[in-house]
PDB file of C-alpha atoms in Angstrom:
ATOM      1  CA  UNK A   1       0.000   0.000   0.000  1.00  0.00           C
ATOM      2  CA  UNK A   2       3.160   2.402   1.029  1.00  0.00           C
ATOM      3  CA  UNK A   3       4.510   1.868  -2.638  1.00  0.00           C
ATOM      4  CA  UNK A   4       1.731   3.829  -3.994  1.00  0.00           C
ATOM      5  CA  UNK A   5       2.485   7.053  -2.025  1.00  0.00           C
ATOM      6  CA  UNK A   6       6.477   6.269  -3.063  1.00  0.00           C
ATOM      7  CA  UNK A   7       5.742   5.530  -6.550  1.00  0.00           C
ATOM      8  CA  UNK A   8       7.525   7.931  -9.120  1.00  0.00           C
ATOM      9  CA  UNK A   9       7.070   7.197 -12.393  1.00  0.00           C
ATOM     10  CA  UNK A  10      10.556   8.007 -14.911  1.00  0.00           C
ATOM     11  CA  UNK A  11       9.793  11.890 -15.402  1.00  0.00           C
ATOM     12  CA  UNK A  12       9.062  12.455 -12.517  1.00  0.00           C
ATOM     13  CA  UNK A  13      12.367  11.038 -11.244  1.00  0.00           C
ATOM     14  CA  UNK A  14      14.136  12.820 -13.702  1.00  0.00           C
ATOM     15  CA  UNK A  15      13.017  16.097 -12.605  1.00  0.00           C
ATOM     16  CA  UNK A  16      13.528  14.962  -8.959  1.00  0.00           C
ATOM     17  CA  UNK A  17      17.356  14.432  -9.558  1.00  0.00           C
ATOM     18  CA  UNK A  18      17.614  17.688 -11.736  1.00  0.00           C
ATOM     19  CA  UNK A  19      16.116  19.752  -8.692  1.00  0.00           C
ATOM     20  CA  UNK A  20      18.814  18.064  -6.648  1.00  0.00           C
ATOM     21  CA  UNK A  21      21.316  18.710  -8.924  1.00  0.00           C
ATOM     22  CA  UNK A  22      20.549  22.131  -9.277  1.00  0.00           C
ATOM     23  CA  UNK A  23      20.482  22.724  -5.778  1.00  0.00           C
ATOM     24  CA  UNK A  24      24.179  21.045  -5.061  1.00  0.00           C
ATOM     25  CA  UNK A  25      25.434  23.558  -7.482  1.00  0.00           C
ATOM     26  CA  UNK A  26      23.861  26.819  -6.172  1.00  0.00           C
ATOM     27  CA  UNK A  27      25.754  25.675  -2.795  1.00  0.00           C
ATOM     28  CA  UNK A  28      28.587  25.129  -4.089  1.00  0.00           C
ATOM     29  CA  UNK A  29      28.272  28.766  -5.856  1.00  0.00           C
ATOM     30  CA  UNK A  30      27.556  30.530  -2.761  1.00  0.00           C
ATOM     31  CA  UNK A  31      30.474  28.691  -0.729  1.00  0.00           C
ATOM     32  CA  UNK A  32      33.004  29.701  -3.373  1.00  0.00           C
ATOM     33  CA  UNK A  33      31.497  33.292  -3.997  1.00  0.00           C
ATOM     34  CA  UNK A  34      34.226  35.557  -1.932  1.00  0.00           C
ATOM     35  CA  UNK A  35      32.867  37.490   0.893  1.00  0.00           C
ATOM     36  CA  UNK A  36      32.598  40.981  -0.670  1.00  0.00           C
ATOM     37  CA  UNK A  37      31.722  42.826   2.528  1.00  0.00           C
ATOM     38  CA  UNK A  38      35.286  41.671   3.918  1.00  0.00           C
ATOM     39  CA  UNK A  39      36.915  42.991   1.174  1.00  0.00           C
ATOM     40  CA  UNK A  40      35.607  46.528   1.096  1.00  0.00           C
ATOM     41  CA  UNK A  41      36.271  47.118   4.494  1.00  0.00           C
ATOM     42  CA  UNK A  42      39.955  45.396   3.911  1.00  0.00           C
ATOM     43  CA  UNK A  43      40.127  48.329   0.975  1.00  0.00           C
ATOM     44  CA  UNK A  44      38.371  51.404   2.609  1.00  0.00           C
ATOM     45  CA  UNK A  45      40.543  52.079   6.237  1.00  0.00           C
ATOM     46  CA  UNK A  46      38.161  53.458   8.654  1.00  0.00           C
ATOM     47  CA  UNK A  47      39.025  55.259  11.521  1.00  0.00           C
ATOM     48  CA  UNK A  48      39.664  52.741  13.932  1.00  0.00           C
ATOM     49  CA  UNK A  49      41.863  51.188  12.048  1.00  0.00           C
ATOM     50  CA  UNK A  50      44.080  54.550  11.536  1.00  0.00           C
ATOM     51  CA  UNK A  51      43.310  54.604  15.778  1.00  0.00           C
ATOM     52  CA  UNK A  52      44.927  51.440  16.087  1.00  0.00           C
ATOM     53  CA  UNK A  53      48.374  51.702  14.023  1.00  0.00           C
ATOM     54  CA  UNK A  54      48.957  55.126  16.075  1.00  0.00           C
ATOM     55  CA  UNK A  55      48.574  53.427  19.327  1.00  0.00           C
ATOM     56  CA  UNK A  56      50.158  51.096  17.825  1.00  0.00           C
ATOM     57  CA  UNK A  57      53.146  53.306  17.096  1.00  0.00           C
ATOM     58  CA  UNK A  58      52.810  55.206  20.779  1.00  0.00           C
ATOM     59  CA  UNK A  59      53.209  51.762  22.571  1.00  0.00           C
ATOM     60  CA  UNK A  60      56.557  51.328  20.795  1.00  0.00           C
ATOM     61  CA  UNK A  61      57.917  54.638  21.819  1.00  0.00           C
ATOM     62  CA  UNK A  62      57.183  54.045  25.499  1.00  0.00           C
ATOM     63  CA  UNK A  63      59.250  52.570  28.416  1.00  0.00           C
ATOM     64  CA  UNK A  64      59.343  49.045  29.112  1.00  0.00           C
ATOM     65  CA  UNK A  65      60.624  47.157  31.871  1.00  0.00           C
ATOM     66  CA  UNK A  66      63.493  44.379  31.550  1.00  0.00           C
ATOM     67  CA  UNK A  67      65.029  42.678  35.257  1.00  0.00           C
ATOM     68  CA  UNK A  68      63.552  45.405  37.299  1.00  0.00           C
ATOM     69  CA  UNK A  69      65.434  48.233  34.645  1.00  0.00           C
ATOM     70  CA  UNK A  70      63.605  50.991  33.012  1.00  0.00           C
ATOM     71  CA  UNK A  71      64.820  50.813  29.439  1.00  0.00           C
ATOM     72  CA  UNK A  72      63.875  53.034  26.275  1.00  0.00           C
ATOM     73  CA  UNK A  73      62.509  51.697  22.759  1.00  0.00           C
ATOM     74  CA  UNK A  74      62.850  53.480  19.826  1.00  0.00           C
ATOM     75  CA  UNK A  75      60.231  54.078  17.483  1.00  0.00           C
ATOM     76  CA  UNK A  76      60.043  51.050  14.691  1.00  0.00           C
ATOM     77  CA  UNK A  77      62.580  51.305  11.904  1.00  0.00           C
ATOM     78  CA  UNK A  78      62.954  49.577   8.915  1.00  0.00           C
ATOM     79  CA  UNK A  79      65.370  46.770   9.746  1.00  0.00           C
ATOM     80  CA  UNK A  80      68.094  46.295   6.992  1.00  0.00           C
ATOM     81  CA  UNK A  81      71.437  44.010   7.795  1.00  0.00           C
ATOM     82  CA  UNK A  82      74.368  45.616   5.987  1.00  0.00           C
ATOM     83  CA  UNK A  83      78.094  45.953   7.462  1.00  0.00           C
ATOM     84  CA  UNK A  84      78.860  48.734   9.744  1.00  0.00           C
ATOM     85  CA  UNK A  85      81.446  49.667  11.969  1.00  0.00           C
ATOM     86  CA  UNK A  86      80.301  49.488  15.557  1.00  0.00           C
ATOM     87  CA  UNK A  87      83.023  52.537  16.433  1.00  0.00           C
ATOM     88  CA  UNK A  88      81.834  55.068  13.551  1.00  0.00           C
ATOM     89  CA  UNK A  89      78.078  54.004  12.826  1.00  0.00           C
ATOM     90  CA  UNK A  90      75.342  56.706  14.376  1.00  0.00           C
ATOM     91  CA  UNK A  91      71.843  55.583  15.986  1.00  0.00           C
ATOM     92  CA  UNK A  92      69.931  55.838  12.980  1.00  0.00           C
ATOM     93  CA  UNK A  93      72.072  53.170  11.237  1.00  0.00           C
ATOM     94  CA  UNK A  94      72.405  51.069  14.574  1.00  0.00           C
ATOM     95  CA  UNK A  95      68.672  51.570  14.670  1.00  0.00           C
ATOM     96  CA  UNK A  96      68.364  50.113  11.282  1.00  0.00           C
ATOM     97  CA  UNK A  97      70.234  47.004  12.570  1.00  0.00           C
ATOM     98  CA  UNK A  98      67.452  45.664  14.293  1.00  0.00           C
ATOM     99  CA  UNK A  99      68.794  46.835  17.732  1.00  0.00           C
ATOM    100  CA  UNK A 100      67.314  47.772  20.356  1.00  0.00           C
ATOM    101  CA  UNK A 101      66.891  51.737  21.610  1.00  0.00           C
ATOM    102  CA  UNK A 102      68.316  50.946  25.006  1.00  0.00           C
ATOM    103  CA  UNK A 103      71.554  48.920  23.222  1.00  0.00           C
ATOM    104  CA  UNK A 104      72.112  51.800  20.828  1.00  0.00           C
ATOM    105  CA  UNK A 105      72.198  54.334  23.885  1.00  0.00           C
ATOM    106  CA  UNK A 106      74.653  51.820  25.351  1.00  0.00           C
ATOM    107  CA  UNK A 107      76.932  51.669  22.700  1.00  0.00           C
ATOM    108  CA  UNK A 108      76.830  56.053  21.860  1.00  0.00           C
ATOM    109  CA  UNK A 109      77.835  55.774  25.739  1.00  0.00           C
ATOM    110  CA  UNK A 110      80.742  53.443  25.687  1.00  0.00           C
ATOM    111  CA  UNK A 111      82.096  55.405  22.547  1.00  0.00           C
ATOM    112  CA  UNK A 112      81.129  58.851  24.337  1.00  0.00           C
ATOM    113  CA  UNK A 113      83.670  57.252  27.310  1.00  0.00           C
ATOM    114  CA  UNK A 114      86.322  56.514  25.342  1.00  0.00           C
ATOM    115  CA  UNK A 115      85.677  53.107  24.879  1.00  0.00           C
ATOM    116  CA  UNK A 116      86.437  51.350  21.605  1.00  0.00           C
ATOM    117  CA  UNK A 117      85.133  47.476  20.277  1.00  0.00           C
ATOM    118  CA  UNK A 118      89.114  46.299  19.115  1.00  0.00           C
ATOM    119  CA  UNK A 119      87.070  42.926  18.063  1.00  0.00           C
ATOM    120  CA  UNK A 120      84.209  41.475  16.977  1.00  0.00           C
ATOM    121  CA  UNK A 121      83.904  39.408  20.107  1.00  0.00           C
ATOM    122  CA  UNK A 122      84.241  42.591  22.230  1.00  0.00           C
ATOM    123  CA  UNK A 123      81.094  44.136  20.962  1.00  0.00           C
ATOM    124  CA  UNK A 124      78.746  41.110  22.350  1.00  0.00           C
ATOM    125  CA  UNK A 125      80.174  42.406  25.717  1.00  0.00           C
ATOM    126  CA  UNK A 126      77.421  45.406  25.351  1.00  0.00           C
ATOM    127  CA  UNK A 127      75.165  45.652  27.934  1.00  0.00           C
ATOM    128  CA  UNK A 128      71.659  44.703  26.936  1.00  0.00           C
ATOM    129  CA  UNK A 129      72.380  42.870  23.960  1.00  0.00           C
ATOM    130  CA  UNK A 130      71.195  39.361  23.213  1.00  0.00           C
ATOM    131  CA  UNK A 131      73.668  36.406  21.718  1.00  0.00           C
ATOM    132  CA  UNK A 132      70.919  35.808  19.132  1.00  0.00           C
ATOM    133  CA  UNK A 133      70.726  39.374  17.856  1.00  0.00           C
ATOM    134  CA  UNK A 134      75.034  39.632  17.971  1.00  0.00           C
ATOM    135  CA  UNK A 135      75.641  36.271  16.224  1.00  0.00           C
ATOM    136  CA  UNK A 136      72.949  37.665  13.422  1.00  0.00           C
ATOM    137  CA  UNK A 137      75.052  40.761  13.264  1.00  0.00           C
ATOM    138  CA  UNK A 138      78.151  39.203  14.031  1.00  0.00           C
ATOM    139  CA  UNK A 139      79.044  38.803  10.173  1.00  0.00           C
ATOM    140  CA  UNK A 140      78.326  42.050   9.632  1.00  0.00           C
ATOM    141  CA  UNK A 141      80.835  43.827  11.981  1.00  0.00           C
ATOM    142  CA  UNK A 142      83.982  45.480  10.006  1.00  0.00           C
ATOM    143  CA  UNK A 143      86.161  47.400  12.469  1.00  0.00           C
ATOM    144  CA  UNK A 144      88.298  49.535  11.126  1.00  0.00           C
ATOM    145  CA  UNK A 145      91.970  49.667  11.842  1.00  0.00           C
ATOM    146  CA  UNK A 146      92.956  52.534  14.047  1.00  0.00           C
ATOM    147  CA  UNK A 147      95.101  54.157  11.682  1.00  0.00           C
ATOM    148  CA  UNK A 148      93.997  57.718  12.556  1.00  0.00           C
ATOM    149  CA  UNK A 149      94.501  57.616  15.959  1.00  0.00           C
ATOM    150  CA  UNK A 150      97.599  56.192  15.755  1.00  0.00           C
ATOM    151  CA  UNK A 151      98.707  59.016  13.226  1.00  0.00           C
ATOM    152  CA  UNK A 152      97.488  61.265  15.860  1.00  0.00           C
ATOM    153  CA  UNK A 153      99.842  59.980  18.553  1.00  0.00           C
ATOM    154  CA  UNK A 154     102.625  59.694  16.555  1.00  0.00           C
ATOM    155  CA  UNK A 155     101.970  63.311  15.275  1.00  0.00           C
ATOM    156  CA  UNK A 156     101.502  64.113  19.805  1.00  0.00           C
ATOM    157  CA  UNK A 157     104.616  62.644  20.292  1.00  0.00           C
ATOM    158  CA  UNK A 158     106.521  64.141  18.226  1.00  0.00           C
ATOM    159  CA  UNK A 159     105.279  67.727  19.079  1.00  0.00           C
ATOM    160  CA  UNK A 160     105.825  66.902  22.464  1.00  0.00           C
ATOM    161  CA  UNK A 161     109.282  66.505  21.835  1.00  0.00           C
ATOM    162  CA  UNK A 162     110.046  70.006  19.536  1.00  0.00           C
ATOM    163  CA  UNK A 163     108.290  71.565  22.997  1.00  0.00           C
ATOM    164  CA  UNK A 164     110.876  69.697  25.214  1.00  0.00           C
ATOM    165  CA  UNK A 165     113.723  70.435  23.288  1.00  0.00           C
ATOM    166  CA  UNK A 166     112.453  74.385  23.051  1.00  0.00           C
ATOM    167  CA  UNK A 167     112.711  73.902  27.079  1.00  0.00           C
ATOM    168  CA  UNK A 168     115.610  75.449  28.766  1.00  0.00           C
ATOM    169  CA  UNK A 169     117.283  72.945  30.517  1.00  0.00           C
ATOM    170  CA  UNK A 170     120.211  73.562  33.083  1.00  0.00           C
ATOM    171  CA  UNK A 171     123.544  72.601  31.903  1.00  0.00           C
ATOM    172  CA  UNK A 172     125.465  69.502  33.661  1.00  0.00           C
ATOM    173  CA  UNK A 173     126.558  70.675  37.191  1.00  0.00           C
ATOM    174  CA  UNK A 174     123.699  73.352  37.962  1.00  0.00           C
ATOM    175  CA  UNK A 175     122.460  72.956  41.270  1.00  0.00           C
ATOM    176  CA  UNK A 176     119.096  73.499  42.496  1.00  0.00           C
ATOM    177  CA  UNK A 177     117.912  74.787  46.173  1.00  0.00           C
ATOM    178  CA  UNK A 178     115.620  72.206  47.317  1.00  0.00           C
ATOM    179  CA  UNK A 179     114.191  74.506  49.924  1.00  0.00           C
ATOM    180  CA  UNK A 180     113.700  77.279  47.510  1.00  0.00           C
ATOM    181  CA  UNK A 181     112.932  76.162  43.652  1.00  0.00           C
ATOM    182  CA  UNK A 182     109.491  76.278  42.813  1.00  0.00           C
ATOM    183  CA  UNK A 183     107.598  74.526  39.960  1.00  0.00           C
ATOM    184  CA  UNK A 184     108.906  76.490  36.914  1.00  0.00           C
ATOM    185  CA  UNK A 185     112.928  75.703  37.846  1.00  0.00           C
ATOM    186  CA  UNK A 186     112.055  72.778  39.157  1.00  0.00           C
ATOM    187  CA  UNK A 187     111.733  72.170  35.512  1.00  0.00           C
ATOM    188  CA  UNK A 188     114.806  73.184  34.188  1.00  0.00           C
ATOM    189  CA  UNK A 189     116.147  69.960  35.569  1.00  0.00           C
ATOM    190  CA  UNK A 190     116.832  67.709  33.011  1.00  0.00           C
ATOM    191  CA  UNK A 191     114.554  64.611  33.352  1.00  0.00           C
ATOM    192  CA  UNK A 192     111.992  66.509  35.563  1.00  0.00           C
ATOM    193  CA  UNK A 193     108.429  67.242  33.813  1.00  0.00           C
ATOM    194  CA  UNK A 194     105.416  68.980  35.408  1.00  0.00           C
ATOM    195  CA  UNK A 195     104.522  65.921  37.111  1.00  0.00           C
ATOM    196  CA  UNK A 196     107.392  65.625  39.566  1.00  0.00           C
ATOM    197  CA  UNK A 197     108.007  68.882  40.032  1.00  0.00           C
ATOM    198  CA  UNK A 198     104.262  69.218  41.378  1.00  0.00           C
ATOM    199  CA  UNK A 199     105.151  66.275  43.611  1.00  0.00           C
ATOM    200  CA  UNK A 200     107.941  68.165  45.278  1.00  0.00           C
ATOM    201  CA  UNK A 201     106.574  71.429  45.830  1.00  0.00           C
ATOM    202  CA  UNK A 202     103.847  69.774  47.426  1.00  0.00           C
ATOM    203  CA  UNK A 203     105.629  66.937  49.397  1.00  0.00           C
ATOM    204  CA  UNK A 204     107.607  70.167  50.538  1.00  0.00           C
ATOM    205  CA  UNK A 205     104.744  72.110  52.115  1.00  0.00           C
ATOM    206  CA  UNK A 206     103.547  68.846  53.459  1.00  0.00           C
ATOM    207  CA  UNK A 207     106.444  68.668  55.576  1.00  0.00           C
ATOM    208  CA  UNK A 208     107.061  72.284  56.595  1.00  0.00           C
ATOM    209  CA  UNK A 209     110.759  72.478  54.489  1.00  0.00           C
ATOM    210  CA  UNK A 210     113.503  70.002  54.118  1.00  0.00           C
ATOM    211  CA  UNK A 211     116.349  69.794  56.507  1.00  0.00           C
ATOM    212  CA  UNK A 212     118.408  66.860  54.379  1.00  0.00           C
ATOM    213  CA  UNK A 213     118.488  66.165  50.511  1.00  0.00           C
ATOM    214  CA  UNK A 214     117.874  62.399  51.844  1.00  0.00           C
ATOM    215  CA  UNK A 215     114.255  63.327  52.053  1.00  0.00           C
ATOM    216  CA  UNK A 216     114.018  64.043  48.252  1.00  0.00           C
ATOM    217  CA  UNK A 217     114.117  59.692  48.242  1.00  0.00           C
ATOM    218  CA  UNK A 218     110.712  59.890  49.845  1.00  0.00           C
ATOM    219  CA  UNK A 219     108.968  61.239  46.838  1.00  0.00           C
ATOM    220  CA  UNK A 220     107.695  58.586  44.038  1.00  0.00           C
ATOM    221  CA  UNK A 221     109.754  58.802  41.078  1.00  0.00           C
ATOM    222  CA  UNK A 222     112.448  60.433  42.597  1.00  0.00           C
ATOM    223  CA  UNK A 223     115.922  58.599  41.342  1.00  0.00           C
ATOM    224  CA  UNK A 224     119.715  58.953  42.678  1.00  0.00           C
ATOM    225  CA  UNK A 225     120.206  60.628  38.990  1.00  0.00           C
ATOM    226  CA  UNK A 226     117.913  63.670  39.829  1.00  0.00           C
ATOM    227  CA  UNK A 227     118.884  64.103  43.385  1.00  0.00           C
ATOM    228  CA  UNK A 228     122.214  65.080  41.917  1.00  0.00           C
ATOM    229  CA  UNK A 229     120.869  68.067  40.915  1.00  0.00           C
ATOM    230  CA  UNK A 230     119.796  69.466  44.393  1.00  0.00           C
ATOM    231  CA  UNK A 231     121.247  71.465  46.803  1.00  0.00           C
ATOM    232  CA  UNK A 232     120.479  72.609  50.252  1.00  0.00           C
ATOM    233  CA  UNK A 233     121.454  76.245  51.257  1.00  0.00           C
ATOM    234  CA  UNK A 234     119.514  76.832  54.327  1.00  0.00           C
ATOM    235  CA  UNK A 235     117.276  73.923  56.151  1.00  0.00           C
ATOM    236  CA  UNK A 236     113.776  75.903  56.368  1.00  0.00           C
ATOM    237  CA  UNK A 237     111.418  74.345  58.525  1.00  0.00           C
ATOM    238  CA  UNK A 238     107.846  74.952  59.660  1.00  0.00           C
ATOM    239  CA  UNK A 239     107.290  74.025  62.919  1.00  0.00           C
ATOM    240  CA  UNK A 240     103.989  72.000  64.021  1.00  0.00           C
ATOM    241  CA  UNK A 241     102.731  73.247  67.092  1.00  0.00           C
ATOM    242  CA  UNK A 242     101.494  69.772  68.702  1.00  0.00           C
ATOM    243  CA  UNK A 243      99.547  71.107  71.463  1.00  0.00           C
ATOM    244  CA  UNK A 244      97.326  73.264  69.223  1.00  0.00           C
ATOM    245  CA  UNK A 245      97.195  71.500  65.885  1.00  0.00           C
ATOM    246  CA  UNK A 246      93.826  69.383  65.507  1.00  0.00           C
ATOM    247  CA  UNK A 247      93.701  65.854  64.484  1.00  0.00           C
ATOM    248  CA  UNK A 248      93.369  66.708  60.616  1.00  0.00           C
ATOM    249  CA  UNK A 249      95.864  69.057  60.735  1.00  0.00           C
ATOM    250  CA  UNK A 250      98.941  66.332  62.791  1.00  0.00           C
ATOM    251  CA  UNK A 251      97.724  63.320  60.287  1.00  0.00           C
ATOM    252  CA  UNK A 252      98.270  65.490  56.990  1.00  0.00           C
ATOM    253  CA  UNK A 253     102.048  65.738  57.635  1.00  0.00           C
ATOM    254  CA  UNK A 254     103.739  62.805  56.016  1.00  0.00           C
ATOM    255  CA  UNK A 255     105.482  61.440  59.368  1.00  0.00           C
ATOM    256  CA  UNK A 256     102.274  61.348  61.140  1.00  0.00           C
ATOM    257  CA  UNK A 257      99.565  59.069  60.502  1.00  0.00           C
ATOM    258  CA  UNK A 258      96.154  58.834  61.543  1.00  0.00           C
ATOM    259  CA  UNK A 259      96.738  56.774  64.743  1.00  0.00           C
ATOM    260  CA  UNK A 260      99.704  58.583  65.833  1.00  0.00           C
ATOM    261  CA  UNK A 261      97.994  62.010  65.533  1.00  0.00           C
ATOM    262  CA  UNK A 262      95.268  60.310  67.735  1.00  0.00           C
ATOM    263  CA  UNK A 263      97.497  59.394  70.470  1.00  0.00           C
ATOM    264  CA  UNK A 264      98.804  62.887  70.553  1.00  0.00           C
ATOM    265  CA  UNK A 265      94.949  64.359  70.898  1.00  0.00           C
ATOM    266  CA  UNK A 266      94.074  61.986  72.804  1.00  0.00           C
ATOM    267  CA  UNK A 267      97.017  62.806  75.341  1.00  0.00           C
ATOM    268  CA  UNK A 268      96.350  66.418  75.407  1.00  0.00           C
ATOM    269  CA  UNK A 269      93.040  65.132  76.370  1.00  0.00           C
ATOM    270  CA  UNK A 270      93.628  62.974  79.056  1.00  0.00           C
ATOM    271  CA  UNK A 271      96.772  64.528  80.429  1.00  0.00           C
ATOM    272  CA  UNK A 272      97.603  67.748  79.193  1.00  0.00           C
ATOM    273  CA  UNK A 273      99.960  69.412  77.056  1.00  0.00           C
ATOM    274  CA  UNK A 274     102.830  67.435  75.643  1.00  0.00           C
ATOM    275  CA  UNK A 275     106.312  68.846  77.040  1.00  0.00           C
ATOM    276  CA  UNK A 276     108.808  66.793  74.725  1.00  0.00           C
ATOM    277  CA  UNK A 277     108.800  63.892  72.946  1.00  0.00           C
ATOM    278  CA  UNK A 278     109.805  61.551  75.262  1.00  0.00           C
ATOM    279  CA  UNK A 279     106.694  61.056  76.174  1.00  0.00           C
ATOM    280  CA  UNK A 280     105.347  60.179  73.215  1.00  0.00           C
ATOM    281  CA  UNK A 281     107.906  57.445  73.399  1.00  0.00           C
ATOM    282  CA  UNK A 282     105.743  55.907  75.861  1.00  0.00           C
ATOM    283  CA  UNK A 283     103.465  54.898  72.964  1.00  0.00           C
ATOM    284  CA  UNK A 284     103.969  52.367  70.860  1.00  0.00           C
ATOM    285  CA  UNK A 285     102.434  53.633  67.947  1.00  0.00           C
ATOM    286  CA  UNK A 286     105.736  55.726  67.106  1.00  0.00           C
ATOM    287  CA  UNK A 287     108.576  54.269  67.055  1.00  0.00           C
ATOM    288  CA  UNK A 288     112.442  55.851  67.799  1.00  0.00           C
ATOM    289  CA  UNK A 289     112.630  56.436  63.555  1.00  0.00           C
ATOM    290  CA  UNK A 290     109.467  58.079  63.556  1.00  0.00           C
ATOM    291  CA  UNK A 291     110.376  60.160  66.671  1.00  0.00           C
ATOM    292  CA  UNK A 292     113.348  60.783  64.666  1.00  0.00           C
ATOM    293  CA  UNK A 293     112.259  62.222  61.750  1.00  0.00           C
ATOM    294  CA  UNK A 294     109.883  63.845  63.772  1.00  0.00           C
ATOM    295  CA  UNK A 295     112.189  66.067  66.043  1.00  0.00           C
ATOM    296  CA  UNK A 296     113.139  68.474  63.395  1.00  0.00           C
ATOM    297  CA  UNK A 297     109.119  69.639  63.162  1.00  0.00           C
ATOM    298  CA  UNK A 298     107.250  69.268  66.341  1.00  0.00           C
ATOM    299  CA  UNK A 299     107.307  72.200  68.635  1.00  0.00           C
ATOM    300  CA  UNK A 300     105.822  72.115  72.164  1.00  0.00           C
ATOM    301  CA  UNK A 301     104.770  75.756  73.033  1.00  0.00           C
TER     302      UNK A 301
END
C-alpha cells in the first residue's frame, strides 16, 4: 500500500534528480562566492583602524621594563642588515640594525667614554644585547683599523718633543735649592716634567721644608740621577705646634699618621699638654725612627 504514495514514475524522477542537482550547485556557488563585505572594508581604512596603528606606534615609543630596569625603545625602523662599523656608525644606522633603543644608547655611551670594540667578540660584551641578535650581526661587523689615531699619537709625540727640546734645561753641574725652587725651575732639571716637580713642591709644604736632601728619596719617582741636581742652602722648617694642631691638621704631615695624631689628641686630652717627645715614646704607635724624623718639626709651646 506504502509503494503507492512512493511511486515515481521516470519523469518524474528525472526532474527529482535535476532539482537536486541544481540545488548542489547553487551551494557550491555561494560557498566559493568571496565574501565581498570583507573585502571593502579590507580596501576602505576606517578610523579605527588609523586609531589602532597610532597606538600602535605610541606603545613602541614608550618605556618598558626588563630585570627590574627601566629601558627606552625606539620608534620602529625599517630593519636592513648591511656591514657597519660598531666605532663610527650613528643611531639611525644602529637603529636600522634591528637593535634595540636601550643597546644603541649603550653603545653612543661606551664610545662617548672613550671606549672602543678592538674585536668582533668585544662588541657582544654590550650591555643589553642578546647572543641571538650579535651572532645575526656578528658577520656584519667590520672594524676599522685605528690608523687615525695612531697618526694622531705619533703626530703628539713628536710635538711633544720640539716643545721639550724648546725647554731650557740647566747645563750639567747646575744645582738646584731644594728649599727654595718652585715649579717652573724645578723644571729646568733635566729629566723633571710637570709631574714631579708638582710632587715636590707639594711633598715640601707637606712637611714644613727640608732639613736633608735624603728626604728628596721619599717622593715617588724620585731617582739617585735627579737628586744630583739638588742642593740645600739653608734647612727651612715649619714648625707644628702639637699642642694646638687638631687631628686633621697632625695626620696630613707625612710622618704622622692617623693613629699617631690620635694618640697625641688623645694625650692632650687625658693629660695635658705634651712637654717633649719623650713622652710620646711611651706609645707604641711611634717608634724611635718616627720620633726621629719627627724632632726636626714638632714644637711644644
Amino acid at each position: 500500500m506504502w509503494k503507492d504514495f512512493f511511486y515515481y514514475s521516470k519523469s518524474e524522477r528525472r526532474a527529482v534528480y535535476a532539482l537536486c542537482i541544481g540545488i548542489a550547485l547553487l551551494l557550491i556557488a555561494i560557498w566559493m562566492m568571496p565574501d565581498v563585505s570583507k573585502t571593502l572594508i579590507a580596501e576602505t581604512p576606517d578610523v579605527d583602524s588609523v586609531a589602532l596603528k597610532s597606538f600602535e606606534q605610541e606603545v613602541l615609543s614608550k618605556s618598558y621594563s626588563k630585570r627590574g630596569k627601566k629601558h627606552f625603545v625606539a620608534e620602529e625602523v625599517p630593519v636592513s642588515l648591511t656591514a657597519f662599523d660598531p666605532n663610527m656608525a650613528d643611531s639611525i644606522e644602529l637603529s636600522r640594525l634591528g637593535l634595540p633603543g636601550y643597546v644603541v644608547r649603550n653603545i653612543l655611551k661606551y664610545r662617548q667614554k672613550g671606549g672602543r670594540f678592538k674585536t668582533t667578540e668585544s662588541f657582544s660584551r654590550i650591555y643589553g644585547l642578546e647572543p641571538d641578535l650579535f651572532e645575526r650581526l656578528k658577520p656584519y661587523i667590520r672594524i676599522a683599523e685605528p690608523k687615525v689615531a695612531e697618526a694622531k699619537k705619533v703626530d703628539t709625540i713628536a710635538v711633544r718633543k720640539v716643545v721639550e727640546k724648546k725647554v731650557f734645561k740647566y747645563p750639567e753641574g747646575t744645582l738646584v735649592d731644594v728649599n727654595g725652587a718652585d715649579t717652573t725651575e724645578l723644571k729646568k732639571i733635566p729629566g723633571i716634567g710637570s709631574g714631579i716637580a708638582k710632587a715636590i713642591v707639594s711633598y715640601r709644604s707637606r712637611l714644613g721644608g727640608f732639613y736633608a736632601l735624603e728626604q728628596l728619596a721619599e717622593i715617588e719617582y724620585m731617582t739617585p740621577a735627579l737628586m744630583k741636581w739638588f742642593k740645600l742652602e739653608e734647612p727651612v722648617v715649619r714648625p707644628l705646634k702639637v699642642n694646638e694642631a687638631g687631628l686633621e691638621t697632625l695626620r696630613s704631615h707625612p710622618y704622622l699618621n692617623f693613629y699617631q695624631a690620635k694618640v697625641i689628641v688623645e694625650h692632650r686630652r687625658k693629660k695635658g699638654k705634651l712637654k717633649s717627645l719623650s713622652q710620646l715614646s711611651l706609645y707604641e704607635e711611634f717608634t724611635e725612627k718616627d720620633l726621629e724624623r719627627l724632632s726636626a718639626y714638632l714644637t711644644f709651646d
